[in-house]
Amino acid sequence: MAMRLALKGLGNRVMATIPACCWTIIDGAWPNHALKIPLMHTAFETAAIAASGIRAALDVKGEEDVTVMAWAGDGGTFDIGLQALSGAAERNENIIYVTYDNEAYMNTGIQRSSATPYGAWTTTTPVKHPESRPKKNIMEIMAAHRIPYAATATIAFPDDFVRKFRKAKDIVGMRFFHILSPCPPGWKIPSDMSVKVARMAVETKVFPLYEIEDGERVTINYWPEGRPVRDYLMMQGRFKHLTDEQIEHIQQFVDHQWKRLVHLHELTHGSLPEEAQATLTSR
Amino acid sequence: MSNNGNRWDPKKFKAGEIPDTSVTLTDSLNNKTGSWRSMKPVIEDKYAPCIKACPTNTLIPQYFDQLIRGNLDAAGWILLEHNPIPSVTGRVCPHPCELGCNRGRYDQPISIREIERFVGDHILDKKGIPPKVETGKRVAVVGSGPAGMSAAFYLRRRGHTVVVYEKEEKGGGVLRYGIPEYRLPKKIVDREFQALERMGVQFKYRTTVGKDVTVEQLLQEYDAVFLGHGAMKERHMGIPGEEHFLSGLEFLWEVNHGNLTPPGKKVAVIGGGNVAMDVARALLRLGAEPIVLYRRTEKEMPALKEEVERALEDGIEFRFLTQPVAARKENGKIILTCVKMQLGERDRSGRPRPVPVEGSEHDLEFDAVVAAIGEYVDTSFLPKEALDKDGWLVADRKTGRTPVKGLYAGGDAVLGPATVVEAVGMGRRAAEAIDAYLNGVEDYKPAPLPRTVSFKYIMTEYFPKAPRVEVPELPVEERIKDYFKEEVLGYDLDRAVKEALRCFSCGHCNSCGNCYVFCPDYAIKWVDDKPVVDYDYCKGCGICAQECPRGIITMEFERLF
Ligand SMILES: Cc1cc2nc3c(=O)[nH]c(=O)nc-3n(C[C@H](O)[C@H](O)[C@H](O)COP(=O)(O)OP(=O)(O)OC[C@H]3O[C@@H](n4cnc5c(N)ncnc54)[C@H](O)[C@@H]3O)c2cc1C
Ligand SMILES: Cc1ncc(C[n+]2csc(CCOP(=O)(O)OP(=O)(O)O)c2C)c(N)n1
Ligand code: SF4
Ligand code: SF4
Ligand SMILES: [Mg+2]
């Protein structure tokens, strides 16, 4: 779904690289892969550098209108692909890098990654020892490279999603997308709930929708009325074991992160929209 | 992509040849994922609760959809499928639909009646198309109130010859001779009758059934008869001196015949129902000083809340817990002897019974008194076989069928004093039953209503909260001065559309496209601006059903055997 929306935003003059991940399987092998665009399967850690290479080749050939997109999982981004990604970002390569984040190594059987949130069950963080560290903040890492554009998106907000990809298409330089992608088996949710869970992540401010331009200018795109994180957590089997204290801990963490983000928005824009105030007080 | 600019063409692909870039020969459509399915989504319109709550079962979200798309005529025709006089109900209906509206459980119900008025007025002079085929069957309709109008409209639409018998000189029943001008302009009633005439409905005015012609004669002369003669007999209070009173219906009848002189300056209005409210408010506009006397309190008044509120806004004086027990005439004035009441135990209607307070008798002086304490049905001219042992007319609520073959009835004549919309609904249902009867269908039963989409199936996430669009009205100071000025001005197109856009469209697919956007398997196809499931690809994940904001998609088990 996310891929479809991305390509809707980008059009069909696109080439992509996909490292080892679930999408390797979804797409399948040449010459029968599922996407109509030219596509290269790469080694697990090399999505960003391979995309940079294709970009360089296209530039040499003068095909500058073709957009190059790397499409990688959270494992391939937050963990093993991070050095290649950081290098590409530092060089401000003219590519779009998308991480669809299902918060674990799903393809190989739900092992934790540095994108797995605090408290979550995975096969390597069983209920007895659930994930003890907070999720790595990949957006801040990318912003720290002062790249022209970084944004979050989810399938539950398709208009916002497509708008951001259209916008990114016309920006030159490194563009980064962090997409929250619910995974029914990995999150222990029924498959028909994927969109609802993604929406709830946004509504509870666990996954805010925002953009960072030039690494500094922060814009929040959606101001949720605010619901307790419990509503989001309890939809998913991977959080069922959490105690009230743990949930309260997560709530405080989320509230704190949101306040920071709102503050950055205010710093950027000089003021807050009307609907902002309610989001700071209500849960 | 080769260097000379010739693109690699998958159609010319030969085995063994490898292009210089990874272009695919196929796409995701190659993989028919439909066989993975154990549940399947079924896309089907259902009923909105507003439709069920409206006694005519008007397809409300369906015609809203057309209105929003700018197809005003189409909206009007859908509306007319169930309600032939939306310009009338759009003004005077107590709108039970709005009580059923799902949006009422979210912020505020849709202002359905006001939208209906706008669409009804749009189609008012366009409707009235004669039927294409004449059946040659003849039906007599007794009474030209809303029940008779509705029966006549739907019978005529089916090609039957319809003759309406009306004892007054003009048609409309309560619409013409009861409800005052400022609530329902008589021009609107006229245009409703012009439409019926355009269709070819025939009218015999100044003809009283039971006097000029009997029901038995009609039954012989016609293939079927519909009774819609209303409940126009005024109840009596049974107190001494009552002969000095005017009845509410009499007073309104006079006013609607152009007699605009109030019966006096200071006028008592006895009663707490809608008729009492109309009498009091009409008196005020004609320059009198009405005082409403009611034996219970405001809370127990049977009148519509909306009407009571308007009367209070008008500044009309109410004396609650006041019961007249006798009247006498002195020097051209009427002296009413009243007692104070207090509320006692609840009676069978669930309302507290008013009991007199001992020693509270007092006299009040008026120029005139209008009593509006209720109406009942005249059954004196009906065949005995159509009445039960207490003398009430017997008729099935769903078909209007009476125990007499070929005799049907609806509206106040069956229900006792009720509402316009109930009369309209019964008129239509009776027309359908009569049509079946004329076509030789034995034991006709109307089709059961489809399933209703309740609030829990509405995805409110898709609907930002928004208050109702305000209805333009005359200011109170202005409206109380003029009996002839319509007090509610109604929506214009912009407001009607804006309000219709608040509607969740419960159970009616309005082509929002959510299922199309969210289906992960390209299994929703878009055909003629509507979604269609492509079962070759649908693997039954159920996302479309979850994300449909209005409960149209249901998941069903795939049957293998
Ligand atoms: C003052 C007043 C205000 C009202 N306000 C509202 C309102 O705001 N909203 C609402 O929904 N309802 C209102 N009502 C109720 C509503 O008007 C009635 O429920 C509705 O009109 C019933 O329709 P009907 O066709 O059954 O009868 P009626 O409207 O009473 O029509 C009966 C017709 O039959 C004719 N008739 C009677 N006997 C004979 C006969 N023997 N031969 C030939 N013709 C005959 C009568 O002249 C009349 O034209 C009001 C009623 C009154 C009295
Ligand atoms: C260098 C290397 N190490 C390990 C693997 C095995 N491997 C393939 S996919 C995968 C998990 C990918 O996880 P993520 O990037 O989060 O994508 P997801 O499967 O969750 O979509 C792993 C560990 C590999 N292909 N290459
Ligand atoms: S929201 Fe619309 S369709 Fe649903 S009950 Fe209300 S008026 Fe009817
Ligand atoms: S006729 Fe009355 S109840 Fe029916 S839709 Fe119109 S306003 Fe609502
Ligand atoms: Mg992953």
CSV table of N, CA, C and O in Angstrom, one decimal, chain B residues 432-524:
chain,number,residue,atom,x,y,z
B,432,GLU,N,-49.5,1.1,-2.7
B,432,GLU,CA,-48.8,-0.1,-3.2
B,432,GLU,C,-49.7,-1.3,-3.0
B,432,GLU,O,-49.7,-2.2,-3.8
B,433,ALA,N,-50.4,-1.4,-1.8
B,433,ALA,CA,-51.2,-2.6,-1.5
B,433,ALA,C,-52.4,-2.6,-2.5
B,433,ALA,O,-52.8,-3.7,-3.0
B,434,ILE,N,-53.0,-1.4,-2.8
B,434,ILE,CA,-54.1,-1.4,-3.7
B,434,ILE,C,-53.7,-1.8,-5.1
B,434,ILE,O,-54.3,-2.6,-5.8
B,435,ASP,N,-52.5,-1.3,-5.5
B,435,ASP,CA,-51.9,-1.7,-6.8
B,435,ASP,C,-51.8,-3.2,-6.9
B,435,ASP,O,-52.2,-3.8,-7.9
B,436,ALA,N,-51.3,-3.8,-5.8
B,436,ALA,CA,-51.1,-5.3,-5.8
B,436,ALA,C,-52.5,-5.9,-6.0
B,436,ALA,O,-52.7,-6.9,-6.7
B,437,TYR,N,-53.4,-5.4,-5.2
B,437,TYR,CA,-54.8,-6.0,-5.2
B,437,TYR,C,-55.4,-5.9,-6.6
B,437,TYR,O,-56.0,-6.8,-7.1
B,438,LEU,N,-55.2,-4.7,-7.2
B,438,LEU,CA,-55.8,-4.5,-8.6
B,438,LEU,C,-55.1,-5.4,-9.6
B,438,LEU,O,-55.7,-5.8,-10.6
B,439,ASN,N,-53.9,-5.8,-9.3
B,439,ASN,CA,-53.2,-6.8,-10.2
B,439,ASN,C,-53.4,-8.2,-9.8
B,439,ASN,O,-52.7,-9.1,-10.3
B,440,GLY,N,-54.4,-8.4,-8.9
B,440,GLY,CA,-54.8,-9.8,-8.6
B,440,GLY,C,-53.8,-10.5,-7.6
B,440,GLY,O,-53.9,-11.7,-7.5
B,441,VAL,N,-53.0,-9.7,-6.9
B,441,VAL,CA,-52.1,-10.4,-6.0
B,441,VAL,C,-52.9,-10.7,-4.7
B,441,VAL,O,-53.4,-9.8,-4.1
B,442,GLU,N,-53.0,-11.9,-4.3
B,442,GLU,CA,-53.7,-12.3,-3.1
B,442,GLU,C,-52.6,-12.2,-2.0
B,442,GLU,O,-51.4,-12.5,-2.2
B,443,ASP,N,-53.1,-11.8,-0.8
B,443,ASP,CA,-52.2,-11.9,0.4
B,443,ASP,C,-50.9,-11.1,0.1
B,443,ASP,O,-49.8,-11.6,0.3
B,444,TYR,N,-51.0,-9.9,-0.3
B,444,TYR,CA,-49.8,-9.0,-0.5
B,444,TYR,C,-49.1,-8.7,0.8
B,444,TYR,O,-49.8,-8.4,1.8
B,445,LYS,N,-47.8,-8.8,0.8
B,445,LYS,CA,-47.0,-8.4,1.9
B,445,LYS,C,-45.9,-7.4,1.5
B,445,LYS,O,-45.2,-7.8,0.6
B,446,PRO,N,-45.8,-6.3,2.1
B,446,PRO,CA,-44.7,-5.4,1.7
B,446,PRO,C,-43.3,-6.0,2.0
B,446,PRO,O,-43.2,-6.8,3.0
B,447,ALA,N,-42.3,-5.7,1.2
B,447,ALA,CA,-40.9,-6.3,1.4
B,447,ALA,C,-40.4,-5.8,2.7
B,447,ALA,O,-40.6,-4.6,3.1
B,448,PRO,N,-39.7,-6.7,3.4
B,448,PRO,CA,-39.0,-6.2,4.7
B,448,PRO,C,-37.9,-5.2,4.4
B,448,PRO,O,-37.3,-5.2,3.4
B,449,LEU,N,-37.7,-4.3,5.4
B,449,LEU,CA,-36.7,-3.3,5.2
B,449,LEU,C,-35.3,-3.8,5.3
B,449,LEU,O,-35.1,-4.8,6.1
B,450,PRO,N,-34.3,-3.3,4.6
B,450,PRO,CA,-33.0,-3.8,4.6
B,450,PRO,C,-32.3,-3.5,6.0
B,450,PRO,O,-32.9,-2.8,6.8
B,451,ARG,N,-31.2,-4.1,6.3
B,451,ARG,CA,-30.5,-3.9,7.5
B,451,ARG,C,-30.1,-2.5,7.7
B,451,ARG,O,-29.7,-1.8,6.8
B,452,THR,N,-30.1,-2.1,9.0
B,452,THR,CA,-29.7,-0.7,9.3
B,452,THR,C,-28.3,-0.6,9.8
B,452,THR,O,-27.8,-1.5,10.5
B,453,VAL,N,-27.6,0.4,9.3
B,453,VAL,CA,-26.2,0.7,9.8
B,453,VAL,C,-26.2,1.5,11.0
B,453,VAL,O,-26.6,2.7,11.0
B,454,SER,N,-25.9,0.9,12.2
B,454,SER,CA,-25.9,1.7,13.4
B,454,SER,C,-24.6,2.4,13.6
B,454,SER,O,-23.7,2.3,12.9
B,455,PHE,N,-24.7,3.3,14.6
B,455,PHE,CA,-23.5,4.2,14.9
B,455,PHE,C,-22.2,3.5,15.0
B,455,PHE,O,-21.2,4.0,14.6
B,456,LYS,N,-22.2,2.3,15.5
B,456,LYS,CA,-20.9,1.6,15.8
B,456,LYS,C,-20.2,1.3,14.5
B,456,LYS,O,-19.0,1.0,14.5
B,457,TYR,N,-20.9,1.3,13.4
B,457,TYR,CA,-20.3,1.0,12.1
B,457,TYR,C,-19.7,2.2,11.4
B,457,TYR,O,-19.2,2.1,10.3
B,458,ILE,N,-19.9,3.4,12.0
B,458,ILE,CA,-19.5,4.6,11.3
B,458,ILE,C,-18.1,4.9,11.8
B,458,ILE,O,-17.8,4.9,13.0
B,459,MET,N,-17.2,5.1,10.9
B,459,MET,CA,-15.8,5.5,11.2
B,459,MET,C,-15.7,7.0,11.4
B,459,MET,O,-15.4,7.7,10.4
B,460,THR,N,-15.9,7.4,12.6
B,460,THR,CA,-16.0,8.9,12.8
B,460,THR,C,-14.7,9.6,12.6
B,460,THR,O,-14.7,10.8,12.4
B,461,GLU,N,-13.6,8.8,12.5
B,461,GLU,CA,-12.3,9.4,12.3
B,461,GLU,C,-12.3,10.2,11.0
B,461,GLU,O,-11.6,11.2,10.8
B,462,TYR,N,-13.2,9.9,10.1
B,462,TYR,CA,-13.2,10.5,8.8
B,462,TYR,C,-14.1,11.8,8.8
B,462,TYR,O,-14.2,12.5,7.8
B,463,PHE,N,-14.7,12.1,9.9
B,463,PHE,CA,-15.7,13.2,9.9
B,463,PHE,C,-15.3,14.2,11.0
B,463,PHE,O,-15.6,14.0,12.2
B,464,PRO,N,-14.7,15.3,10.6
B,464,PRO,CA,-14.4,16.3,11.6
B,464,PRO,C,-15.7,16.9,12.2
B,464,PRO,O,-16.7,16.9,11.5
B,465,LYS,N,-15.6,17.2,13.5
B,465,LYS,CA,-16.9,17.7,14.1
B,465,LYS,C,-17.3,19.0,13.5
B,465,LYS,O,-16.4,19.8,13.1
B,466,ALA,N,-18.5,19.2,13.3
B,466,ALA,CA,-19.0,20.5,12.7
B,466,ALA,C,-20.5,20.7,13.1
B,466,ALA,O,-21.3,19.8,13.1
B,467,PRO,N,-20.8,21.9,13.5
B,467,PRO,CA,-22.2,22.2,13.9
B,467,PRO,C,-23.1,22.3,12.7
B,467,PRO,O,-22.6,22.4,11.6
B,468,ARG,N,-24.4,22.1,13.0
B,468,ARG,CA,-25.4,22.2,11.9
B,468,ARG,C,-25.3,23.6,11.2
B,468,ARG,O,-25.0,24.6,11.9
B,469,VAL,N,-25.6,23.6,10.0
B,469,VAL,CA,-25.7,24.9,9.2
B,469,VAL,C,-27.0,25.6,9.7
B,469,VAL,O,-28.0,25.0,9.7
B,470,GLU,N,-26.8,26.8,10.1
B,470,GLU,CA,-27.9,27.6,10.6
B,470,GLU,C,-29.0,27.8,9.6
B,470,GLU,O,-28.8,28.0,8.4
B,471,VAL,N,-30.3,27.8,10.1
B,471,VAL,CA,-31.4,28.0,9.2
B,471,VAL,C,-31.8,29.5,9.3
B,471,VAL,O,-32.2,29.9,10.4
B,472,PRO,N,-31.8,30.2,8.2
B,472,PRO,CA,-32.3,31.6,8.3
B,472,PRO,C,-33.8,31.7,8.6
B,472,PRO,O,-34.6,30.9,8.1
B,473,GLU,N,-34.1,32.6,9.5
B,473,GLU,CA,-35.4,32.8,10.0
B,473,GLU,C,-35.7,34.3,10.1
B,473,GLU,O,-34.8,35.1,10.3
B,474,LEU,N,-37.0,34.6,10.2
B,474,LEU,CA,-37.3,36.0,10.5
B,474,LEU,C,-37.0,36.3,11.9
B,474,LEU,O,-37.2,35.4,12.8
B,475,PRO,N,-36.6,37.5,12.3
B,475,PRO,CA,-36.4,37.8,13.7
B,475,PRO,C,-37.8,37.8,14.4
B,475,PRO,O,-38.8,38.1,13.7
B,476,VAL,N,-37.8,37.5,15.7
B,476,VAL,CA,-39.1,37.3,16.4
B,476,VAL,C,-40.0,38.6,16.3
B,476,VAL,O,-41.2,38.5,16.0
B,477,GLU,N,-39.4,39.8,16.4
B,477,GLU,CA,-40.2,41.0,16.4
B,477,GLU,C,-40.9,41.1,15.1
B,477,GLU,O,-42.0,41.6,15.1
B,478,GLU,N,-40.3,40.7,14.1
B,478,GLU,CA,-40.9,40.9,12.8
B,478,GLU,C,-41.9,39.8,12.5
B,478,GLU,O,-43.0,40.1,12.0
B,479,ARG,N,-41.6,38.6,12.9
B,479,ARG,CA,-42.6,37.5,12.6
B,479,ARG,C,-43.9,37.6,13.3
B,479,ARG,O,-44.9,37.2,12.8
B,480,ILE,N,-43.9,38.1,14.5
B,480,ILE,CA,-45.2,38.2,15.3
B,480,ILE,C,-46.1,39.2,14.7
B,480,ILE,O,-47.3,39.3,15.1
B,481,LYS,N,-45.6,40.1,13.8
B,481,LYS,CA,-46.4,41.2,13.3
B,481,LYS,C,-47.2,40.8,12.1
B,481,LYS,O,-48.2,41.4,11.7
B,482,ASP,N,-46.8,39.7,11.4
B,482,ASP,CA,-47.4,39.4,10.1
B,482,ASP,C,-47.8,38.0,10.0
B,482,ASP,O,-47.0,37.1,9.9
B,483,TYR,N,-49.1,37.7,10.0
B,483,TYR,CA,-49.6,36.4,9.8
B,483,TYR,C,-49.2,35.7,8.5
B,483,TYR,O,-49.0,34.5,8.4
B,484,PHE,N,-49.0,36.6,7.5
B,484,PHE,CA,-48.7,36.0,6.2
B,484,PHE,C,-47.3,35.8,5.8
B,484,PHE,O,-47.0,35.3,4.8
B,485,LYS,N,-46.4,36.2,6.7
B,485,LYS,CA,-45.0,36.1,6.3
B,485,LYS,C,-44.5,34.7,6.8
B,485,LYS,O,-44.6,34.5,8.0
B,486,GLU,N,-43.9,33.9,5.9
B,486,GLU,CA,-43.4,32.6,6.4
B,486,GLU,C,-42.2,32.9,7.3
B,486,GLU,O,-41.3,33.7,7.0
B,487,GLU,N,-42.2,32.3,8.5
B,487,GLU,CA,-41.2,32.7,9.5
B,487,GLU,C,-39.9,32.0,9.3
B,487,GLU,O,-38.9,32.5,9.7
B,488,VAL,N,-39.9,30.8,8.8
B,488,VAL,CA,-38.6,30.1,8.5
B,488,VAL,C,-38.3,30.3,7.0
B,488,VAL,O,-39.1,30.0,6.1
B,489,LEU,N,-37.1,30.8,6.8
B,489,LEU,CA,-36.8,31.2,5.4
B,489,LEU,C,-36.2,30.0,4.6
B,489,LEU,O,-36.2,30.0,3.4
B,490,GLY,N,-35.6,29.1,5.4
B,490,GLY,CA,-35.0,27.9,4.7
B,490,GLY,C,-33.7,28.1,4.1
B,490,GLY,O,-33.1,29.2,4.0
B,491,TYR,N,-33.1,26.9,3.7
B,491,TYR,CA,-31.7,26.9,3.1
B,491,TYR,C,-31.8,27.4,1.7
B,491,TYR,O,-32.7,27.1,1.0
B,492,ASP,N,-30.7,28.0,1.3
B,492,ASP,CA,-30.4,28.1,-0.2
B,492,ASP,C,-29.5,26.9,-0.6
B,492,ASP,O,-29.2,26.1,0.2
B,493,LEU,N,-29.1,26.9,-1.9
B,493,LEU,CA,-28.4,25.8,-2.4
B,493,LEU,C,-27.1,25.6,-1.6
B,493,LEU,O,-26.7,24.5,-1.1
B,494,ASP,N,-26.3,26.7,-1.4
B,494,ASP,CA,-25.1,26.6,-0.6
B,494,ASP,C,-25.2,25.9,0.7
B,494,ASP,O,-24.5,25.0,1.1
B,495,ARG,N,-26.2,26.4,1.5
B,495,ARG,CA,-26.4,25.9,2.8
B,495,ARG,C,-26.9,24.5,2.8
B,495,ARG,O,-26.4,23.7,3.6
B,496,ALA,N,-27.8,24.2,1.8
B,496,ALA,CA,-28.3,22.8,1.8
B,496,ALA,C,-27.1,21.8,1.5
B,496,ALA,O,-27.0,20.8,2.1
B,497,VAL,N,-26.3,22.2,0.5
B,497,VAL,CA,-25.1,21.3,0.2
B,497,VAL,C,-24.2,21.2,1.4
B,497,VAL,O,-23.7,20.1,1.7
B,498,LYS,N,-23.9,22.3,2.0
B,498,LYS,CA,-23.0,22.3,3.1
B,498,LYS,C,-23.5,21.4,4.3
B,498,LYS,O,-22.7,20.7,4.9
B,499,GLU,N,-24.8,21.5,4.5
B,499,GLU,CA,-25.4,20.6,5.6
B,499,GLU,C,-25.4,19.2,5.1
B,499,GLU,O,-25.1,18.3,5.9
B,500,ALA,N,-25.7,18.9,3.8
B,500,ALA,CA,-25.7,17.5,3.3
B,500,ALA,C,-24.3,16.9,3.4
B,500,ALA,O,-24.2,15.7,3.6
B,501,LEU,N,-23.3,17.8,3.3
B,501,LEU,CA,-21.9,17.3,3.4
B,501,LEU,C,-21.6,16.8,4.8
B,501,LEU,O,-20.6,16.0,5.0
B,502,ARG,N,-22.3,17.2,5.8
B,502,ARG,CA,-22.1,16.7,7.1
B,502,ARG,C,-22.6,15.3,7.3
B,502,ARG,O,-22.2,14.6,8.2
B,503,CYS,N,-23.5,14.9,6.4
B,503,CYS,CA,-24.1,13.5,6.5
B,503,CYS,C,-23.0,12.4,6.4
B,503,CYS,O,-22.2,12.5,5.5
B,504,PHE,N,-23.1,11.5,7.3
B,504,PHE,CA,-22.2,10.3,7.2
B,504,PHE,C,-22.5,9.4,6.0
B,504,PHE,O,-21.7,8.6,5.6
B,505,SER,N,-23.6,9.6,5.4
B,505,SER,CA,-24.1,8.7,4.3
B,505,SER,C,-24.1,7.3,4.8
B,505,SER,O,-23.6,6.3,4.2
B,506,CYS,N,-24.7,7.0,5.9
B,506,CYS,CA,-24.8,5.7,6.6
B,506,CYS,C,-25.4,4.7,5.6
B,506,CYS,O,-26.5,4.9,5.1
B,507,GLY,N,-24.6,3.6,5.3
B,507,GLY,CA,-25.2,2.5,4.5
B,507,GLY,C,-25.3,2.8,3.0
B,507,GLY,O,-25.7,2.0,2.3
B,508,HIS,N,-25.0,4.1,2.6
B,508,HIS,CA,-25.1,4.3,1.2
B,508,HIS,C,-23.7,4.7,0.6
B,508,HIS,O,-23.1,5.7,1.1
B,509,CYS,N,-23.2,4.0,-0.3
B,509,CYS,CA,-21.9,4.2,-0.9
B,509,CYS,C,-22.0,5.5,-1.7
B,509,CYS,O,-22.7,5.6,-2.7
B,510,ASN,N,-21.2,6.5,-1.3
B,510,ASN,CA,-21.1,7.8,-2.0
B,510,ASN,C,-19.8,7.9,-2.8
B,510,ASN,O,-19.3,9.0,-3.0
B,511,SER,N,-19.2,6.8,-3.1
B,511,SER,CA,-18.0,6.7,-4.0
B,511,SER,C,-16.9,7.5,-3.3
B,511,SER,O,-16.1,8.2,-4.0
B,512,CYS,N,-16.7,7.3,-2.0
B,512,CYS,CA,-15.6,8.1,-1.3
B,512,CYS,C,-14.2,7.5,-1.7
B,512,CYS,O,-13.3,8.2,-1.7
B,513,GLY,N,-14.2,6.2,-2.1
B,513,GLY,CA,-12.9,5.7,-2.6
B,513,GLY,C,-12.0,5.1,-1.6
B,513,GLY,O,-10.9,4.7,-1.9
B,514,ASN,N,-12.4,5.1,-0.3
B,514,ASN,CA,-11.5,4.6,0.7
B,514,ASN,C,-11.1,3.1,0.5
B,514,ASN,O,-10.0,2.8,0.6
B,515,CYS,N,-12.1,2.3,0.1
B,515,CYS,CA,-11.8,0.9,-0.1
B,515,CYS,C,-10.7,0.8,-1.3
B,515,CYS,O,-9.8,-0.1,-1.2
B,516,TYR,N,-10.9,1.6,-2.3
B,516,TYR,CA,-10.0,1.6,-3.4
B,516,TYR,C,-8.6,2.0,-3.0
B,516,TYR,O,-7.6,1.3,-3.3
B,517,VAL,N,-8.5,3.0,-2.1
B,517,VAL,CA,-7.2,3.5,-1.7
B,517,VAL,C,-6.5,2.4,-0.8
B,517,VAL,O,-5.3,2.2,-0.9
B,518,PHE,N,-7.3,1.8,0.1
B,518,PHE,CA,-6.7,1.0,1.1
B,518,PHE,C,-6.5,-0.5,0.8
B,518,PHE,O,-5.8,-1.2,1.5
B,519,CYS,N,-7.2,-0.9,-0.3
B,519,CYS,CA,-7.0,-2.4,-0.6
B,519,CYS,C,-5.5,-2.6,-1.0
B,519,CYS,O,-5.0,-2.0,-1.9
B,520,PRO,N,-4.9,-3.5,-0.3
B,520,PRO,CA,-3.4,-3.8,-0.6
B,520,PRO,C,-3.2,-4.6,-1.8
B,520,PRO,O,-2.1,-4.7,-2.3
B,521,ASP,N,-4.3,-5.1,-2.4
B,521,ASP,CA,-4.1,-6.1,-3.5
B,521,ASP,C,-4.7,-5.6,-4.8
B,521,ASP,O,-5.0,-6.5,-5.7
B,522,TYR,N,-5.0,-4.4,-5.0
B,522,TYR,CA,-5.6,-3.9,-6.2
B,522,TYR,C,-6.9,-4.6,-6.5
B,522,TYR,O,-7.2,-4.8,-7.7
B,523,ALA,N,-7.5,-5.1,-5.5
B,523,ALA,CA,-8.7,-6.0,-5.7
B,523,ALA,C,-10.0,-5.2,-5.8
B,523,ALA,O,-11.1,-5.7,-6.1
B,524,ILE,N,-9.9,-3.9,-5.5
B,524,ILE,CA,-11.1,-3.1,-5.7
B,524,ILE,C,-11.0,-2.3,-7.1
B,524,ILE,O,-10.1,-1.6,-7.3
